[in-house]
CSV table of C-alpha atoms in Angstrom, one decimal:
chain,number,residue,atom,x,y,z
A,23,PHE,CA,-4.7,22.2,-21.1
A,24,MET,CA,-4.2,25.5,-19.1
A,25,SER,CA,-4.2,26.1,-15.2
A,26,ILE,CA,-5.7,29.0,-13.6
A,27,ILE,CA,-4.0,29.4,-11.0
A,28,TYR,CA,-1.2,28.2,-12.0
A,29,PRO,CA,-0.7,30.0,-15.5
A,30,GLY,CA,3.4,29.0,-16.2
A,31,LEU,CA,3.2,25.6,-16.4
A,32,GLY,CA,2.5,24.8,-20.4
A,33,ASP,CA,-0.2,23.1,-22.1
A,34,HIS,CA,1.3,19.3,-22.1
A,35,ASN,CA,3.7,16.8,-20.9
A,36,ASN,CA,5.1,13.6,-21.9
A,37,TRP,CA,5.5,10.6,-20.5
A,38,LYS,CA,6.5,7.4,-21.5
A,39,GLU,CA,7.0,4.0,-19.8
A,40,LYS,CA,8.5,1.1,-21.0
A,41,ILE,CA,8.6,-2.3,-18.7
A,42,PHE,CA,10.1,-5.4,-20.0
A,43,ALA,CA,9.8,-8.1,-17.4
A,44,GLY,CA,9.4,-12.1,-16.9
A,45,TYR,CA,8.3,-14.4,-14.4
A,46,VAL,CA,9.2,-17.5,-13.4
A,47,ASN,CA,7.3,-19.9,-10.6
A,48,LEU,CA,7.4,-23.5,-9.0
A,49,VAL,CA,5.2,-25.0,-7.0
A,50,ARG,CA,5.6,-28.6,-5.2
A,51,GLU,CA,3.8,-30.5,-3.1
A,52,THR,CA,5.0,-33.0,-0.5
A,53,LYS,CA,2.4,-34.8,2.4
A,54,ALA,CA,4.7,-32.6,4.5
A,55,LEU,CA,5.4,-29.8,3.2
A,56,THR,CA,3.8,-27.2,0.0
A,57,ILE,CA,6.1,-25.1,-2.0
A,58,GLU,CA,5.9,-22.2,-3.7
A,59,ALA,CA,8.0,-20.0,-4.9
A,60,GLY,CA,8.4,-17.5,-7.9
A,61,LEU,CA,10.9,-14.8,-9.8
A,62,ARG,CA,9.9,-11.9,-11.4
A,63,ALA,CA,13.0,-10.0,-13.1
A,64,GLU,CA,11.7,-6.7,-14.1
A,65,GLU,CA,13.5,-3.9,-16.8
A,66,THR,CA,11.6,-0.7,-16.2
A,67,LYS,CA,12.7,2.7,-18.6
A,68,VAL,CA,10.5,6.0,-17.7
A,69,SER,CA,10.4,9.7,-19.1
A,70,TYR,CA,8.8,12.7,-18.0
A,71,THR,CA,9.0,16.1,-20.8
A,72,LEU,CA,7.7,18.6,-19.6
A,73,ASP,CA,6.4,21.9,-21.3
A,74,PRO,CA,9.8,24.3,-22.1
A,75,VAL,CA,7.7,27.0,-21.5
A,76,ASN,CA,7.2,25.6,-17.7
A,77,ILE,CA,8.4,27.9,-15.3
A,78,TYR,CA,7.9,25.7,-12.1
A,79,TYR,CA,9.9,22.8,-13.2
A,80,GLN,CA,13.4,23.3,-14.4
A,81,ARG,CA,14.1,20.3,-16.0
A,82,ASN,CA,13.4,17.2,-17.7
A,83,ASP,CA,12.7,13.5,-15.2
A,84,ALA,CA,14.3,9.8,-16.1
A,85,TYR,CA,15.4,7.0,-14.5
A,86,ASP,CA,15.6,3.5,-15.5
A,87,TYR,CA,16.5,0.2,-12.9
A,88,PHE,CA,16.9,-3.2,-12.7
A,89,ARG,CA,15.5,-5.3,-10.5
A,90,LEU,CA,14.6,-8.8,-9.1
A,91,PHE,CA,11.2,-9.6,-7.0
A,92,PRO,CA,11.0,-13.2,-5.4
A,93,ASN,CA,8.4,-14.9,-3.6
A,94,VAL,CA,8.4,-17.5,-1.3
A,95,ARG,CA,5.3,-19.1,0.3
A,96,LEU,CA,5.9,-22.6,2.5
A,97,THR,CA,2.9,-24.0,4.2
A,98,THR,CA,3.2,-27.3,6.5
A,99,ARG,CA,1.0,-29.3,8.3
A,100,LEU,CA,0.4,-29.5,11.8
A,101,GLY,CA,-2.2,-31.6,12.4
A,102,ASP,CA,-5.3,-32.9,10.8
A,103,ASN,CA,-6.5,-28.8,10.8
A,104,THR,CA,-3.3,-27.2,11.2
A,105,ASP,CA,-1.9,-25.1,9.1
A,106,LEU,CA,1.5,-23.1,9.6
A,107,SER,CA,2.8,-20.7,6.7
A,108,LEU,CA,6.0,-18.6,5.9
A,109,PHE,CA,5.9,-16.2,3.4
A,110,TYR,CA,8.8,-13.7,1.9
A,111,ASN,CA,7.9,-11.8,-1.1
A,112,ARG,CA,9.4,-7.8,-2.5
A,113,ARG,CA,7.6,-6.3,-4.8
A,114,VAL,CA,7.7,-2.6,-6.6
A,115,ASP,CA,4.7,0.5,-6.5
A,116,ARG,CA,5.8,2.4,-9.5
A,117,PRO,CA,3.7,5.9,-9.8
A,118,GLY,CA,1.2,6.4,-12.5
A,119,GLU,CA,1.1,9.3,-15.4
A,120,PRO,CA,-1.6,10.8,-12.6
A,121,GLU,CA,1.0,10.6,-9.8
A,122,LEU,CA,3.2,12.6,-11.7
A,123,ARG,CA,1.2,14.7,-13.7
A,124,VAL,CA,2.1,18.4,-13.3
A,125,PHE,CA,-1.3,19.6,-13.5
A,126,PRO,CA,-3.1,20.7,-11.0
A,127,LYS,CA,-6.5,19.3,-9.6
A,128,TYR,CA,-8.9,21.5,-7.5
A,129,ASP,CA,-11.3,19.8,-5.1
A,130,ASP,CA,-11.2,22.8,-2.7
A,131,PRO,CA,-10.5,26.3,-3.9
A,132,GLU,CA,-8.0,26.6,-1.4
A,133,LEU,CA,-6.8,22.7,-1.2
A,134,VAL,CA,-5.2,21.6,-5.0
A,135,LYS,CA,-3.8,18.1,-5.5
A,136,VAL,CA,-1.1,17.9,-7.9
A,137,GLY,CA,1.7,15.4,-8.7
A,138,ASN,CA,5.1,15.6,-9.2
A,139,PRO,CA,7.2,15.0,-12.2
A,140,TYR,CA,10.3,14.0,-10.1
A,141,LEU,CA,8.4,10.7,-8.1
A,142,ARG,CA,10.7,7.4,-7.9
A,143,PRO,CA,9.2,3.8,-7.3
A,144,GLN,CA,8.4,2.3,-3.7
A,145,PHE,CA,10.1,-1.0,-2.9
A,146,THR,CA,8.2,-3.4,-0.3
A,147,THR,CA,9.9,-5.8,1.1
A,148,ALA,CA,6.8,-8.2,3.4
A,149,TYR,CA,7.8,-10.7,5.7
A,150,GLU,CA,4.5,-13.2,7.1
A,151,VAL,CA,3.4,-16.2,9.2
A,152,SER,CA,-0.1,-17.3,9.5
A,153,LEU,CA,-1.7,-20.2,11.5
A,154,GLN,CA,-4.6,-21.5,9.9
A,155,GLN,CA,-7.5,-23.7,12.6
A,156,ASP,CA,-10.6,-25.6,10.8
A,157,TRP,CA,-12.7,-26.9,13.0
A,158,SER,CA,-15.8,-28.3,11.8
A,159,ARG,CA,-18.3,-25.1,11.8
A,160,LEU,CA,-15.5,-22.9,12.7
A,161,ASN,CA,-12.8,-21.6,10.7
A,162,ALA,CA,-9.1,-18.7,12.0
A,163,SER,CA,-6.7,-17.7,10.5
A,164,LEU,CA,-3.7,-16.1,12.5
A,165,ALA,CA,-1.0,-13.7,10.2
A,166,LEU,CA,1.4,-12.0,11.7
A,167,TYR,CA,3.4,-9.2,9.2
A,168,HIS,CA,6.3,-6.7,8.7
A,169,ARG,CA,6.9,-4.9,5.9
A,170,SER,CA,10.2,-2.5,4.9
A,171,ILE,CA,9.6,0.4,2.0
A,172,LYS,CA,12.0,2.2,0.0
A,173,ASP,CA,11.5,5.3,-0.7
A,174,ALA,CA,8.0,5.8,0.1
A,175,TYR,CA,5.8,8.0,-1.4
A,176,GLN,CA,2.7,9.7,-0.4
A,177,ARG,CA,0.4,13.2,-0.9
A,178,ILE,CA,1.9,15.2,1.6
A,179,TYR,CA,0.6,18.7,2.0
A,180,ALA,CA,2.8,22.0,1.5
A,181,ILE,CA,1.5,25.7,1.5
A,182,ASP,CA,2.0,26.9,-1.4
A,183,GLN,CA,4.8,29.8,-1.9
A,184,SER,CA,5.1,30.7,-5.3
A,185,THR,CA,1.8,33.2,-5.5
A,186,THR,CA,0.8,35.8,-3.0
A,187,ASN,CA,-1.8,36.0,-4.6
A,188,TYR,CA,-4.1,33.2,-3.2
A,189,ASP,CA,-3.6,31.4,-0.1
A,190,ILE,CA,-3.6,27.7,-1.3
A,191,ILE,CA,-2.3,24.8,0.6
A,192,ASN,CA,-0.6,22.0,-2.2
A,193,LYS,CA,-1.2,18.1,-1.5
A,194,ILE,CA,1.4,16.6,-3.3
A,195,TYR,CA,3.2,13.0,-4.1
A,196,SER,CA,6.5,12.9,-2.5
A,197,ASN,CA,8.8,10.4,-1.6
A,198,THR,CA,9.5,10.3,2.2
A,199,GLY,CA,12.1,7.7,2.9
A,200,LYS,CA,12.2,4.7,4.6
A,201,ALA,CA,8.5,3.1,6.0
A,202,THR,CA,7.5,0.1,8.1
A,203,ASN,CA,4.5,-1.2,9.2
A,204,THR,CA,3.9,-4.1,11.4
A,205,GLY,CA,0.5,-5.7,12.0
A,206,ALA,CA,-1.6,-8.8,13.2
A,207,GLU,CA,-5.3,-9.9,11.3
A,208,LEU,CA,-7.2,-12.7,12.8
A,209,ILE,CA,-9.9,-13.6,10.5
A,210,ALA,CA,-12.6,-16.2,11.7
A,211,LYS,CA,-15.4,-17.7,9.2
A,212,ASP,CA,-18.8,-18.5,10.7
A,213,ASP,CA,-21.9,-17.8,10.4
A,214,ALA,CA,-20.8,-14.5,10.4
A,215,THR,CA,-17.7,-14.0,9.1
A,216,VAL,CA,-15.4,-11.4,11.6
A,217,VAL,CA,-11.8,-9.5,11.1
A,218,VAL,CA,-9.8,-8.3,13.0
A,219,ARG,CA,-6.5,-6.4,12.4
A,220,TRP,CA,-3.8,-4.5,14.8
A,221,TRP,CA,-1.1,-2.8,13.2
A,222,PHE,CA,2.0,-0.6,14.4
A,223,GLY,CA,3.7,2.1,11.9
A,224,GLY,CA,6.8,3.5,12.3
A,225,GLY,CA,6.8,3.5,15.9
A,226,GLN,CA,3.1,4.7,16.4
A,227,SER,CA,0.9,3.9,18.5
A,228,VAL,CA,-0.8,0.7,17.8
A,229,SER,CA,-4.1,1.0,16.1
A,230,TYR,CA,-6.6,-1.7,14.7
A,231,ALA,CA,-10.2,-2.5,12.9
A,232,LEU,CA,-13.1,-4.8,13.8
A,233,LEU,CA,-15.1,-6.1,10.8
A,234,VAL,CA,-18.4,-7.7,11.2
A,235,HIS,CA,-20.7,-9.3,8.4
A,236,GLY,CA,-23.2,-11.7,7.3
A,237,ALA,CA,-22.0,-14.9,5.7
A,238,GLY,CA,-21.7,-14.3,2.0
A,239,ALA,CA,-21.1,-10.8,2.6
A,240,PRO,CA,-17.8,-9.5,0.6
A,241,ILE,CA,-14.6,-8.0,3.0
A,242,ASP,CA,-15.4,-4.3,2.6
A,243,GLY,CA,-12.5,-2.6,3.7
A,244,ASP,CA,-14.5,0.8,4.5
A,245,ARG,CA,-16.5,-1.1,6.7
A,246,PHE,CA,-13.7,-1.5,9.5
A,247,LEU,CA,-14.8,0.2,12.7
A,248,ASP,CA,-11.2,2.0,13.6
A,249,ILE,CA,-10.4,1.8,17.1
A,250,ASP,CA,-7.2,3.8,17.8
A,251,SER,CA,-5.4,2.9,21.3
A,252,ALA,CA,-3.2,4.6,23.4
A,253,ALA,CA,-1.1,2.4,25.1
A,254,GLY,CA,-1.7,0.9,28.8
A,255,SER,CA,-5.8,0.7,27.7
A,256,SER,CA,-8.3,-2.5,26.5
A,257,LYS,CA,-11.4,-2.2,24.3
A,258,SER,CA,-14.2,-5.2,25.5
A,259,PHE,CA,-17.4,-5.6,23.0
A,260,ASP,CA,-20.1,-7.6,22.0
A,261,PHE,CA,-21.4,-8.8,18.3
A,262,GLY,CA,-23.9,-11.3,19.0
A,263,ARG,CA,-23.3,-13.9,20.0
A,264,TRP,CA,-19.0,-12.7,19.3
A,265,HIS,CA,-17.2,-10.8,22.0
A,266,PHE,CA,-14.1,-9.8,21.8
A,267,ARG,CA,-11.7,-8.2,24.5
A,268,SER,CA,-8.5,-6.8,24.3
A,269,GLU,CA,-5.4,-5.4,25.8
A,270,TRP,CA,-2.5,-3.6,25.1
């Protein structure tokens, strides 16, 4: 493989990933409390060797880590049809070879998607509390959550400074530091299923998404109606016999 725009990348790379992991899980149920607890131990070794003729990336890269990833869920019954759950877990999202690959993908002549051979995994710690309520014909749940992400990675846009022959913007993966995500999710199930999600990200303004679909239809995130809102606003909307109003 040779890049037309970047001929100095070489024609091959070598990616190796070794994962050694073990998992233990415990479930205990009593009349008052259900405990689910697990622990995953993981050691991962990754190396990425570049073609020696590559003029853009001057060094190969490798990393390894050993981490413990616990998860705990506690559920207690507040009444005959009401459950309260507390949840905590830690997880890792490792970049795969497509996220590391230095050879660009051209979706547009002036927009190039490219990986980052020096990308690192992101580690997420999540907390959640949820309340579930059952009625004769309606089931509803409300969840509040907070996620803290260390070494979060995402695509960023960068103007290519390496060539004056083309006007190119690189859409490249990069670790962007610490990220947080806080929000709420409300799900109601009846003849129709209604999902309303509110979330906050890194101190930004609140946004929410709404999904309404018929019974038995799968929940598809692409069908959410996204609504970005400013502070001090309110929204009111109707879907059949469903009426919603949100203020913030």
